[in-house]
């Protein structure tokens, strides 16, 4: 059975920001759109605001005046729900409460035709639960838009246990007709985006909990990895009360699975009213004063070495060889290369500068048999285009590097990169390790010797969470990648990161976290293990 919703009258219930955005998109796509809100006058007010918005878009040349007038003419504000009897599609965007949504859907069944599709814009409530008690639950589907609706391309099409496949596909096709990218998801806590995103906040909060780094350093490192906002500034923007509530919801909905456990750091902030931008203070202050700049250390050129060897086969090793060659060129010589090593990094005389594989610098010092060890984070952004590696000077001067380094918290020379030193490292190596990173084009960010540092552990856990989502049938890899890029503006999708890294590499970091923290939170997804049986 094929269902075509491209020309049906649309009813939107809820005249808030999300509902109004859905009305705008549907009206511009040519639908007759009815808008209803239980608050007296709210639907009419929303229609007037939409008329002004469309008029402004026409004045700016983003929309023709005829198209704006036609869209406005297709929008009707209703004062009674029963006036929407001829709606072929209903999209609800009311308060995020199960009883309210379930009650609305039951009421709608007595108003619209039996073949009308009922869609919920819920971001977290089970579609199956909303459909409980409906006479025809097969026609109920999730149609989760992202804010602001007219600009954000992603729509999660969420199927409950009784949703008919033809209904889900019809909604996906309609979303595409509206200029959106539709991804199919199973109705599970958080769907795709809100579930897979949890580690982006959780790993930073865990590092803050153990005082491994400041919010400024953590944000700088993750911006350098390509994220538009660091997790601390993003949580400040979202509001810690909202972010904490979502985390609690996902935690409870997953029967208190330790992977989703909320943070004591964030709970304390919410309890103290430090909610972020909305309250004037969160991790940062927003009460008129300029943000305190991130201290930038100035490093002299590294001391002349007798021998420098690049170890390993990975893309990071290739990039290191090029940047080290550029750094040593003024001295008239270059590094050696040892491809058969089981670690990636630089051997600089008796010292080691090692790419994190999850092990701490302390553990690496023991494993490599030298106290002079520094471990550095995974330079994710630079590895997304391995066919065009850049040497250190290029990294520092590139437009991308400059953009990622610039923020409200200050500007950094080069690309921010976390590093940690082994406890037994000599004073000389404590000075030389960051000097070498700076010479290679990075802005070295010292952090505590935590497993996986900042970017590597965050990306590994994002990949691990996405792998579990695929394992459990929530979505497929392509949907996970599209959802995270379009729904949250991630620089890449989890499976794109995995393709540029490796299954053993991700597993190594997650296992190192598990060894360090001894709990259920850092368990490797069986999906990853099955891709690489030797890691099982």
Short mmCIF file of C-alpha atoms in Angstrom, two decimals:
data_model
loop_
_atom_site.label_atom_id
_atom_site.label_comp_id
_atom_site.label_asym_id
_atom_site.label_seq_id
_atom_site.Cartn_x
_atom_site.Cartn_y
_atom_site.Cartn_z
CA UNK A 1 0.00 0.00 0.00
CA UNK A 2 1.28 3.45 -0.96
CA UNK A 3 0.14 6.60 0.85
CA UNK A 4 0.60 10.00 -0.78
CA UNK A 5 0.47 12.96 1.60
CA UNK A 6 1.95 15.59 -0.68
CA UNK A 7 -1.33 17.38 -1.41
CA UNK A 8 -3.47 16.72 1.67
CA UNK A 9 -4.75 19.43 4.04
CA UNK A 10 -2.51 19.57 7.09
CA UNK A 11 -3.55 20.28 10.68
CA UNK A 12 -0.86 21.46 13.10
CA UNK A 13 -1.82 21.38 16.77
CA UNK A 14 0.30 23.66 18.93
CA UNK A 15 1.15 27.27 18.00
CA UNK A 16 4.52 27.48 19.76
CA UNK A 17 7.91 27.84 18.07
CA UNK A 18 7.93 24.28 16.72
CA UNK A 19 4.31 24.29 15.59
CA UNK A 20 4.64 27.64 13.83
CA UNK A 21 7.78 26.43 12.07
CA UNK A 22 5.97 23.31 10.82
CA UNK A 23 3.10 25.48 9.56
CA UNK A 24 5.54 27.68 7.64
CA UNK A 25 7.24 24.73 5.94
CA UNK A 26 3.95 23.03 5.04
CA UNK A 27 2.35 26.21 3.69
CA UNK A 28 5.38 27.04 1.54
CA UNK A 29 5.21 23.49 0.16
CA UNK A 30 1.71 24.20 -1.12
CA UNK A 31 -0.52 22.63 1.55
CA UNK A 32 -3.63 24.17 2.97
CA UNK A 33 -2.66 24.35 6.64
CA UNK A 34 -4.93 24.63 9.65
CA UNK A 35 -3.43 25.70 12.95
CA UNK A 36 -5.05 25.06 16.32
CA UNK A 37 -3.96 25.82 19.85
CA UNK A 38 -5.92 25.28 23.06
CA UNK A 39 -4.97 28.77 24.25
CA UNK A 40 -7.48 31.39 23.17
CA UNK A 41 -6.10 33.54 20.37
CA UNK A 42 -2.74 31.74 20.19
CA UNK A 43 -3.33 30.29 16.71
CA UNK A 44 -4.36 33.67 15.28
CA UNK A 45 -1.36 35.38 16.85
CA UNK A 46 0.95 32.73 15.43
CA UNK A 47 -0.56 33.20 11.97
CA UNK A 48 0.00 36.96 12.18
CA UNK A 49 3.65 36.40 13.18
CA UNK A 50 4.10 33.96 10.31
CA UNK A 51 2.67 36.52 7.89
CA UNK A 52 5.22 39.04 9.14
CA UNK A 53 8.04 36.48 8.86
CA UNK A 54 7.14 35.52 5.31
CA UNK A 55 6.82 39.17 4.36
CA UNK A 56 10.28 39.87 5.77
CA UNK A 57 11.72 36.93 3.81
CA UNK A 58 10.18 38.38 0.65
CA UNK A 59 11.71 41.81 1.39
CA UNK A 60 15.13 40.19 1.75
CA UNK A 61 14.75 38.42 -1.57
CA UNK A 62 14.72 34.95 -0.07
CA UNK A 63 11.17 34.39 -1.23
CA UNK A 64 9.06 35.97 -3.97
CA UNK A 65 6.29 38.26 -2.84
CA UNK A 66 3.73 36.13 -4.70
CA UNK A 67 4.95 32.98 -2.95
CA UNK A 68 4.77 34.71 0.44
CA UNK A 69 1.22 35.96 -0.15
CA UNK A 70 0.13 32.55 -1.45
CA UNK A 71 1.58 30.75 1.59
CA UNK A 72 -0.10 33.19 4.01
CA UNK A 73 -3.39 32.66 2.21
CA UNK A 74 -3.13 28.91 2.75
CA UNK A 75 -2.85 29.25 6.57
CA UNK A 76 -6.05 29.21 8.61
CA UNK A 77 -6.22 29.73 12.38
CA UNK A 78 -8.88 27.48 13.93
CA UNK A 79 -10.80 28.17 17.11
CA UNK A 80 -12.20 24.63 17.40
CA UNK A 81 -10.45 21.32 16.73
CA UNK A 82 -13.60 19.85 15.18
CA UNK A 83 -13.22 22.28 12.27
CA UNK A 84 -10.28 20.19 11.00
CA UNK A 85 -12.37 17.21 9.87
CA UNK A 86 -10.89 17.16 6.37
CA UNK A 87 -7.23 17.07 7.49
CA UNK A 88 -5.31 14.26 5.79
CA UNK A 89 -2.32 14.73 8.09
CA UNK A 90 -2.16 15.94 11.68
CA UNK A 91 1.14 16.98 13.24
CA UNK A 92 1.00 17.68 16.97
CA UNK A 93 3.55 19.95 18.59
CA UNK A 94 2.06 20.40 22.04
CA UNK A 95 3.62 20.12 25.50
CA UNK A 96 6.06 17.22 25.94
CA UNK A 97 3.84 15.16 28.24
CA UNK A 98 2.63 11.65 27.51
CA UNK A 99 -0.90 12.06 28.89
CA UNK A 100 -1.48 15.27 26.95
CA UNK A 101 -0.29 13.80 23.66
CA UNK A 102 -2.17 10.53 24.15
CA UNK A 103 -5.37 12.40 25.02
CA UNK A 104 -5.05 14.62 21.94
CA UNK A 105 -4.56 11.65 19.62
CA UNK A 106 -7.64 9.90 21.04
CA UNK A 107 -9.66 13.08 20.52
CA UNK A 108 -8.42 13.42 16.95
CA UNK A 109 -9.55 9.88 16.13
CA UNK A 110 -13.09 11.07 16.65
CA UNK A 111 -12.63 14.02 14.30
CA UNK A 112 -10.47 13.17 11.27
CA UNK A 113 -11.09 10.44 8.71
CA UNK A 114 -9.88 6.90 9.29
CA UNK A 115 -7.23 7.22 6.58
CA UNK A 116 -5.74 10.43 8.00
CA UNK A 117 -2.18 10.07 9.32
CA UNK A 118 -1.44 11.16 12.88
CA UNK A 119 2.10 12.40 13.53
CA UNK A 120 3.75 13.45 16.77
CA UNK A 121 6.67 15.86 16.97
CA UNK A 122 7.82 14.39 20.29
CA UNK A 123 11.55 14.49 20.89
CA UNK A 124 11.69 11.86 23.61
CA UNK A 125 8.33 10.19 24.39
CA UNK A 126 7.66 6.67 23.12
CA UNK A 127 5.52 6.69 19.98
CA UNK A 128 4.25 3.27 21.03
CA UNK A 129 3.11 4.71 24.37
CA UNK A 130 1.35 7.66 22.70
CA UNK A 131 -0.53 5.19 20.50
CA UNK A 132 -1.70 3.06 23.42
CA UNK A 133 -5.49 3.05 23.42
CA UNK A 134 -5.96 4.34 19.87
CA UNK A 135 -8.44 2.51 17.68
CA UNK A 136 -6.01 2.64 14.76
CA UNK A 137 -2.45 2.92 16.17
CA UNK A 138 -0.96 1.82 12.83
CA UNK A 139 -1.49 5.34 11.46
CA UNK A 140 0.46 7.03 14.29
CA UNK A 141 4.10 7.92 13.57
CA UNK A 142 6.77 10.20 14.96
CA UNK A 143 7.74 13.19 12.83
CA UNK A 144 10.46 14.83 14.90
CA UNK A 145 11.60 18.19 13.56
CA UNK A 146 14.54 20.19 14.89
CA UNK A 147 14.52 23.84 15.89
CA UNK A 148 14.36 26.14 13.97
CA UNK A 149 12.13 24.04 11.73
CA UNK A 150 12.42 26.16 8.54
CA UNK A 151 16.24 25.97 8.64
CA UNK A 152 17.08 22.57 10.10
CA UNK A 153 17.08 19.85 7.45
CA UNK A 154 16.64 16.76 9.61
CA UNK A 155 13.39 14.96 10.35
CA UNK A 156 13.44 11.77 12.43
CA UNK A 157 10.64 9.48 11.23
CA UNK A 158 9.95 7.35 14.31
CA UNK A 159 8.01 4.09 14.14
CA UNK A 160 6.29 2.66 17.18
CA UNK A 161 5.62 -1.04 17.53
CA UNK A 162 2.28 -0.70 15.72
CA UNK A 163 3.19 1.95 13.13
CA UNK A 164 2.45 0.71 9.61
CA UNK A 165 5.57 0.73 7.39
CA UNK A 166 3.57 2.46 4.65
CA UNK A 167 2.72 5.30 7.05
CA UNK A 168 6.36 5.78 8.04
CA UNK A 169 7.46 5.78 4.42
CA UNK A 170 4.72 8.27 3.49
CA UNK A 171 5.94 10.66 6.20
CA UNK A 172 9.54 10.22 5.04
CA UNK A 173 8.54 10.98 1.46
CA UNK A 174 6.55 14.01 2.58
CA UNK A 175 9.53 15.31 4.59
CA UNK A 176 11.68 15.00 1.48
CA UNK A 177 9.00 16.84 -0.50
CA UNK A 178 9.26 19.61 2.10
CA UNK A 179 13.00 19.88 1.48
CA UNK A 180 14.05 17.87 4.53
CA UNK A 181 16.30 14.84 4.98
CA UNK A 182 14.31 12.04 6.54
CA UNK A 183 15.91 9.28 8.62
CA UNK A 184 13.99 6.29 9.91
CA UNK A 185 14.25 5.43 13.60
CA UNK A 186 12.71 2.93 15.96
CA UNK A 187 10.84 4.29 18.97
CA UNK A 188 13.45 3.92 21.71
CA UNK A 189 14.60 6.44 24.34
CA UNK A 190 16.16 9.47 22.66
CA UNK A 191 15.54 8.11 19.15
CA UNK A 192 18.74 8.75 17.16
CA UNK A 193 20.05 12.25 17.88
CA UNK A 194 19.27 12.65 21.58
CA UNK A 195 20.58 9.17 22.28
CA UNK A 196 23.84 9.18 20.32
CA UNK A 197 24.67 12.71 21.51
CA UNK A 198 24.78 11.83 25.20
CA UNK A 199 28.56 11.09 25.31
CA UNK A 200 29.37 14.54 23.91
CA UNK A 201 28.16 16.02 27.17
CA UNK A 202 28.86 13.06 29.44
CA UNK A 203 32.58 12.69 28.74
CA UNK A 204 33.25 16.39 29.31
CA UNK A 205 31.23 16.33 32.53
CA UNK A 206 33.17 13.25 33.66
CA UNK A 207 36.49 15.03 32.99
CA UNK A 208 35.27 18.07 34.90
CA UNK A 209 34.17 15.83 37.77
CA UNK A 210 37.73 14.53 38.18
CA UNK A 211 39.25 18.00 37.61
CA UNK A 212 41.13 16.87 34.51
CA UNK A 213 40.77 20.22 32.71
CA UNK A 214 38.86 23.49 32.73
CA UNK A 215 35.72 24.11 30.65
CA UNK A 216 37.74 26.47 28.44
CA UNK A 217 40.34 23.84 27.61
CA UNK A 218 37.75 21.13 26.96
CA UNK A 219 35.75 23.43 24.68
CA UNK A 220 38.86 24.52 22.77
CA UNK A 221 39.92 20.92 22.15
CA UNK A 222 36.52 19.83 20.85
CA UNK A 223 36.09 22.91 18.69
CA UNK A 224 39.46 22.06 17.19
CA UNK A 225 38.03 18.63 16.34
CA UNK A 226 35.45 20.36 14.16
CA UNK A 227 32.50 20.80 16.52
CA UNK A 228 30.90 24.22 16.14
CA UNK A 229 30.56 24.64 19.90
CA UNK A 230 32.37 22.99 22.75
CA UNK A 231 30.20 20.93 25.11
CA UNK A 232 30.41 23.40 27.99
CA UNK A 233 29.33 26.40 25.93
CA UNK A 234 26.67 24.25 24.23
CA UNK A 235 25.22 23.14 27.58
CA UNK A 236 25.24 26.79 28.66
CA UNK A 237 23.29 27.64 25.50
CA UNK A 238 20.77 24.79 25.86
CA UNK A 239 20.33 25.45 29.56
CA UNK A 240 21.64 23.08 32.21
CA UNK A 241 18.15 22.45 33.53
CA UNK A 242 17.01 21.30 30.09
CA UNK A 243 20.14 19.26 29.36
CA UNK A 244 20.04 17.64 32.79
CA UNK A 245 16.33 16.81 32.40
CA UNK A 246 16.94 15.12 29.04
CA UNK A 247 19.83 13.12 30.49
CA UNK A 248 17.66 12.01 33.41
CA UNK A 249 14.86 11.06 31.03
CA UNK A 250 17.15 8.90 28.87
CA UNK A 251 18.72 7.36 32.00
CA UNK A 252 15.37 6.42 33.52
CA UNK A 253 13.90 5.25 30.21
CA UNK A 254 16.86 2.86 29.82
CA UNK A 255 16.19 1.29 33.23
CA UNK A 256 19.07 3.27 34.81
CA UNK A 257 21.75 1.92 32.49
CA UNK A 258 25.05 3.32 33.82
CA UNK A 259 26.04 4.44 30.32
CA UNK A 260 23.56 7.30 30.64
CA UNK A 261 24.08 8.20 34.29
CA UNK A 262 23.64 11.96 34.94
CA UNK A 263 26.47 14.11 36.24
CA UNK A 264 26.89 15.32 39.81
CA UNK A 265 28.61 18.39 38.39
CA UNK A 266 25.55 19.34 36.37
CA UNK A 267 23.12 18.50 39.15
CA UNK A 268 24.95 20.90 41.44
CA UNK A 269 24.83 23.64 38.81
CA UNK A 270 21.09 23.19 38.35
CA UNK A 271 20.55 23.17 42.11
CA UNK A 272 22.47 26.46 42.36
CA UNK A 273 20.59 28.14 39.52
CA UNK A 274 23.68 28.26 37.29
CA UNK A 275 21.68 27.39 34.18
CA UNK A 276 23.87 29.01 31.53
CA UNK A 277 22.94 31.93 29.29
CA UNK A 278 19.35 32.08 30.54
CA UNK A 279 20.53 32.79 34.10
CA UNK A 280 23.63 34.82 33.25
CA UNK A 281 26.07 32.19 34.45
CA UNK A 282 26.85 28.55 33.79
CA UNK A 283 30.33 27.30 33.01
CA UNK A 284 30.92 30.85 31.78
CA UNK A 285 29.60 34.25 32.86
CA UNK A 286 27.19 36.15 30.61
CA UNK A 287 26.46 39.21 32.72
CA UNK A 288 28.02 41.90 30.56
CA UNK A 289 31.67 41.23 31.39
CA UNK A 290 33.89 40.00 28.58
CA UNK A 291 34.74 36.32 28.73
CA UNK A 292 38.06 35.58 30.37
CA UNK A 293 40.51 34.64 27.61
CA UNK A 294 42.06 31.22 27.58
CA UNK A 295 45.72 31.54 28.63
CA UNK A 296 47.98 30.83 25.67
CA UNK A 297 51.45 29.53 26.42
CA UNK A 298 54.30 30.64 24.17
CA UNK A 299 56.70 27.82 23.37
CA UNK A 300 60.22 28.23 22.10
CA UNK A 301 61.48 25.98 19.35
CA UNK A 302 62.28 22.50 20.66
CA UNK A 303 65.87 21.78 21.53
CA UNK A 304 68.01 20.19 18.85
CA UNK A 305 67.56 16.43 18.88
CA UNK A 306 70.11 13.84 17.87
CA UNK A 307 67.52 11.44 16.41
CA UNK A 308 63.81 11.70 15.60
CA UNK A 309 61.80 8.70 14.41
CA UNK A 310 58.14 8.58 13.36
CA UNK A 311 56.50 5.35 14.54
CA UNK A 312 53.41 3.60 13.18
CA UNK A 313 51.40 3.08 10.00
CA UNK A 314 48.22 5.06 10.61
CA UNK A 315 47.15 8.28 8.89
CA UNK A 316 48.31 10.18 11.98
CA UNK A 317 51.80 8.77 11.46
CA UNK A 318 51.81 9.91 7.83
CA UNK A 319 50.74 13.40 8.89
CA UNK A 320 53.36 13.41 11.65
CA UNK A 321 56.06 12.49 9.17
CA UNK A 322 55.17 15.44 6.96
CA UNK A 323 54.87 17.97 9.78
CA UNK A 324 58.07 16.72 11.47
CA UNK A 325 59.91 16.92 8.17
CA UNK A 326 58.77 20.53 7.82
CA UNK A 327 59.78 21.32 11.43
CA UNK A 328 63.26 19.84 10.98
CA UNK A 329 63.88 21.26 7.50
CA UNK A 330 65.63 24.41 8.78
CA UNK A 331 68.18 22.13 10.46
CA UNK A 332 68.84 20.38 7.17
CA UNK A 333 67.60 16.90 8.08
CA UNK A 334 64.39 14.93 8.59
CA UNK A 335 62.96 12.11 10.67
CA UNK A 336 63.40 8.40 10.23
CA UNK A 337 60.34 6.17 9.90
CA UNK A 338 59.58 2.92 11.74
CA UNK A 339 56.33 1.50 10.37
CA UNK A 340 56.23 -1.77 12.32
CA UNK A 341 55.83 -0.23 15.78
CA UNK A 342 52.73 -1.02 17.81
CA UNK A 343 52.34 2.65 18.74
CA UNK A 344 52.02 5.89 16.78
CA UNK A 345 54.05 8.99 17.51
CA UNK A 346 57.56 10.36 17.71
CA UNK A 347 60.66 8.97 19.38
CA UNK A 348 62.82 12.00 20.15
CA UNK A 349 66.12 10.69 21.43
CA UNK A 350 65.06 8.81 24.57
CA UNK A 351 61.65 10.46 24.94
CA UNK A 352 58.31 9.45 23.43
CA UNK A 353 55.46 11.62 22.10
CA UNK A 354 52.61 9.13 21.65
CA UNK A 355 49.17 9.32 20.02
CA UNK A 356 46.59 8.17 22.56
CA UNK A 357 45.25 4.65 22.17
CA UNK A 358 43.36 5.03 25.44
CA UNK A 359 46.28 4.21 27.72
CA UNK A 360 47.41 6.90 30.14
CA UNK A 361 50.87 8.44 29.86
CA UNK A 362 51.74 6.64 33.08
CA UNK A 363 50.81 3.28 31.58
CA UNK A 364 52.61 4.05 28.33
CA UNK A 365 55.75 4.99 30.25
CA UNK A 366 55.68 1.58 31.91
CA UNK A 367 54.92 -0.23 28.63
CA UNK A 368 57.58 1.64 26.61
CA UNK A 369 60.20 1.47 29.35
CA UNK A 370 60.99 5.19 29.61
CA UNK A 371 59.74 7.87 32.05
CA UNK A 372 59.85 10.64 29.44
CA UNK A 373 56.47 10.06 27.82
CA UNK A 374 53.77 12.48 26.73
CA UNK A 375 50.51 11.30 25.20
CA UNK A 376 48.60 13.55 22.77
CA UNK A 377 44.99 13.57 21.64
CA UNK A 378 43.61 12.39 18.31
CA UNK A 379 43.65 15.26 15.74
CA UNK A 380 40.25 14.32 14.33
CA UNK A 381 39.56 17.33 12.10
CA UNK A 382 42.85 16.97 10.24
CA UNK A 383 42.23 13.25 9.65
CA UNK A 384 38.88 13.66 7.93
CA UNK A 385 40.77 14.37 4.68
CA UNK A 386 43.76 12.02 4.86
CA UNK A 387 44.41 12.27 1.12
CA UNK A 388 45.56 15.88 1.61
CA UNK A 389 47.72 15.92 4.75
CA UNK A 390 49.15 19.25 5.85
CA UNK A 391 52.39 19.94 7.63
CA UNK A 392 52.56 21.84 10.87
CA UNK A 393 52.88 25.33 9.41
CA UNK A 394 49.92 24.74 7.12
CA UNK A 395 47.80 23.50 10.01
CA UNK A 396 48.55 26.64 11.99
CA UNK A 397 47.84 28.94 9.07
CA UNK A 398 44.88 27.18 7.43
CA UNK A 399 41.49 28.87 7.40
CA UNK A 400 40.01 25.89 9.20
CA UNK A 401 42.61 26.00 11.91
CA UNK A 402 42.12 29.71 12.43
CA UNK A 403 38.34 29.35 12.53
CA UNK A 404 38.42 26.48 15.01
CA UNK A 405 40.96 28.22 17.20
CA UNK A 406 38.95 31.43 17.44
CA UNK A 407 36.20 31.60 20.06
CA UNK A 408 34.54 33.82 22.61
CA UNK A 409 37.07 32.51 25.12
CA UNK A 410 40.08 33.75 23.16
CA UNK A 411 42.22 32.97 20.12
CA UNK A 412 44.78 30.20 19.93
CA UNK A 413 47.79 29.91 17.64
CA UNK A 414 47.50 26.62 15.78
CA UNK A 415 44.94 23.93 16.49
CA UNK A 416 44.18 23.13 20.13
CA UNK A 417 45.32 19.63 21.08
CA UNK A 418 45.23 18.03 24.53
CA UNK A 419 48.30 16.30 25.92
CA UNK A 420 49.33 14.72 29.23
CA UNK A 421 52.68 13.84 30.74
CA UNK A 422 53.73 10.74 32.62
CA UNK A 423 54.16 11.46 36.36
CA UNK A 424 57.85 10.50 36.25
CA UNK A 425 58.76 12.67 33.26
CA UNK A 426 61.86 14.84 33.64
CA UNK A 427 61.61 18.62 33.87
CA UNK A 428 63.34 18.87 30.50
CA UNK A 429 60.73 16.67 28.79
CA UNK A 430 57.91 18.56 30.49
CA UNK A 431 59.11 21.63 28.61
CA UNK A 432 60.05 19.85 25.39
CA UNK A 433 56.84 17.86 24.83
CA UNK A 434 54.60 20.93 24.34
CA UNK A 435 57.41 22.65 22.41
CA UNK A 436 57.39 19.78 19.90
CA UNK A 437 53.60 19.87 19.60
CA UNK A 438 53.76 23.61 18.97
CA UNK A 439 56.45 23.09 16.33
CA UNK A 440 54.14 20.61 14.60
CA UNK A 441 51.43 23.27 14.32
CA UNK A 442 49.31 22.66 17.41
CA UNK A 443 48.33 24.72 20.43
CA UNK A 444 49.23 22.28 23.25
CA UNK A 445 46.56 22.06 25.97
CA UNK A 446 47.83 20.38 29.16
CA UNK A 447 45.26 18.13 30.84
CA UNK A 448 45.40 15.55 33.59
CA UNK A 449 46.58 12.07 32.67
CA UNK A 450 43.11 10.67 31.98
CA UNK A 451 42.54 7.72 29.62
CA UNK A 452 41.67 8.77 26.07
CA UNK A 453 42.28 12.44 26.91
CA UNK A 454 39.46 14.62 25.47
CA UNK A 455 38.67 14.18 21.78
CA UNK A 456 39.62 10.52 21.44
CA UNK A 457 37.45 9.40 24.34
CA UNK A 458 34.53 11.60 23.25
CA UNK A 459 34.56 10.43 19.62
CA UNK A 460 35.12 6.80 20.65
CA UNK A 461 32.08 6.90 22.91
CA UNK A 462 29.96 8.62 20.25
CA UNK A 463 30.92 5.82 17.84
CA UNK A 464 30.26 3.18 20.49
CA UNK A 465 26.80 4.60 21.23
CA UNK A 466 25.94 4.76 17.53
CA UNK A 467 27.10 1.15 17.13
CA UNK A 468 24.71 0.04 19.87
CA UNK A 469 21.87 2.00 18.21
CA UNK A 470 22.49 0.10 14.98
CA UNK A 471 22.79 -3.21 16.84
CA UNK A 472 19.39 -2.63 18.46
CA UNK A 473 17.70 -1.66 15.19
CA UNK A 474 17.14 1.99 16.12
CA UNK A 475 18.64 3.11 12.81
CA UNK A 476 21.19 2.12 10.20
CA UNK A 477 24.72 3.62 9.93
CA UNK A 478 23.77 6.02 7.13
CA UNK A 479 20.85 7.36 9.17
CA UNK A 480 23.07 7.80 12.23
CA UNK A 481 25.61 9.79 10.21
CA UNK A 482 22.98 12.00 8.59
CA UNK A 483 21.13 12.55 11.86
CA UNK A 484 24.16 13.72 13.81
CA UNK A 485 25.42 16.02 11.06
CA UNK A 486 22.07 17.56 10.21
CA UNK A 487 20.44 17.47 13.64
CA UNK A 488 23.40 18.75 15.67
CA UNK A 489 25.82 20.10 13.04
CA UNK A 490 28.48 17.55 13.95
CA UNK A 491 31.53 17.78 11.65
CA UNK A 492 31.09 14.09 10.72
CA UNK A 493 28.86 11.17 11.52
CA UNK A 494 29.94 8.43 13.95
CA UNK A 495 30.47 5.86 11.22
CA UNK A 496 32.41 8.37 9.13
CA UNK A 497 34.73 8.84 12.10
CA UNK A 498 34.98 5.08 12.45
CA UNK A 499 35.94 4.70 8.77
CA UNK A 500 38.77 7.25 9.23
CA UNK A 501 39.91 5.62 12.46
CA UNK A 502 39.53 1.85 12.88
CA UNK A 503 37.40 -0.60 14.82
CA UNK A 504 40.38 -1.79 16.92
CA UNK A 505 41.33 1.83 17.59
CA UNK A 506 37.89 2.74 18.94
CA UNK A 507 37.68 -0.48 20.95
CA UNK A 508 41.12 0.18 22.45
CA UNK A 509 40.02 3.58 23.83
CA UNK A 510 36.70 2.28 25.21
CA UNK A 511 38.44 -0.68 26.84
CA UNK A 512 41.03 1.62 28.41
CA UNK A 513 38.22 3.70 29.89
CA UNK A 514 36.57 0.55 31.20
CA UNK A 515 39.81 -0.63 32.83
CA UNK A 516 40.29 2.74 34.49
CA UNK A 517 36.76 3.31 35.80
CA UNK A 518 35.55 -0.28 36.36
CA UNK A 519 31.86 0.04 35.61
CA UNK A 520 29.16 -0.69 33.07
CA UNK A 521 29.41 2.71 31.42
CA UNK A 522 32.37 1.92 29.20
CA UNK A 523 31.38 -1.44 27.77
CA UNK A 524 32.25 -2.04 24.13
CA UNK A 525 29.28 -2.41 21.80
CA UNK A 526 28.86 -5.98 20.52
CA UNK A 527 28.35 -4.46 17.07
CA UNK A 528 31.94 -3.21 17.11
CA UNK A 529 33.27 -6.53 18.38
CA UNK A 530 31.51 -8.35 15.56
CA UNK A 531 33.20 -6.13 12.98
CA UNK A 532 36.59 -7.21 14.29
CA UNK A 533 36.41 -10.67 15.93
CA UNK A 534 40.02 -10.50 17.14
CA UNK A 535 38.91 -7.76 19.54
CA UNK A 536 36.15 -9.90 21.08
#
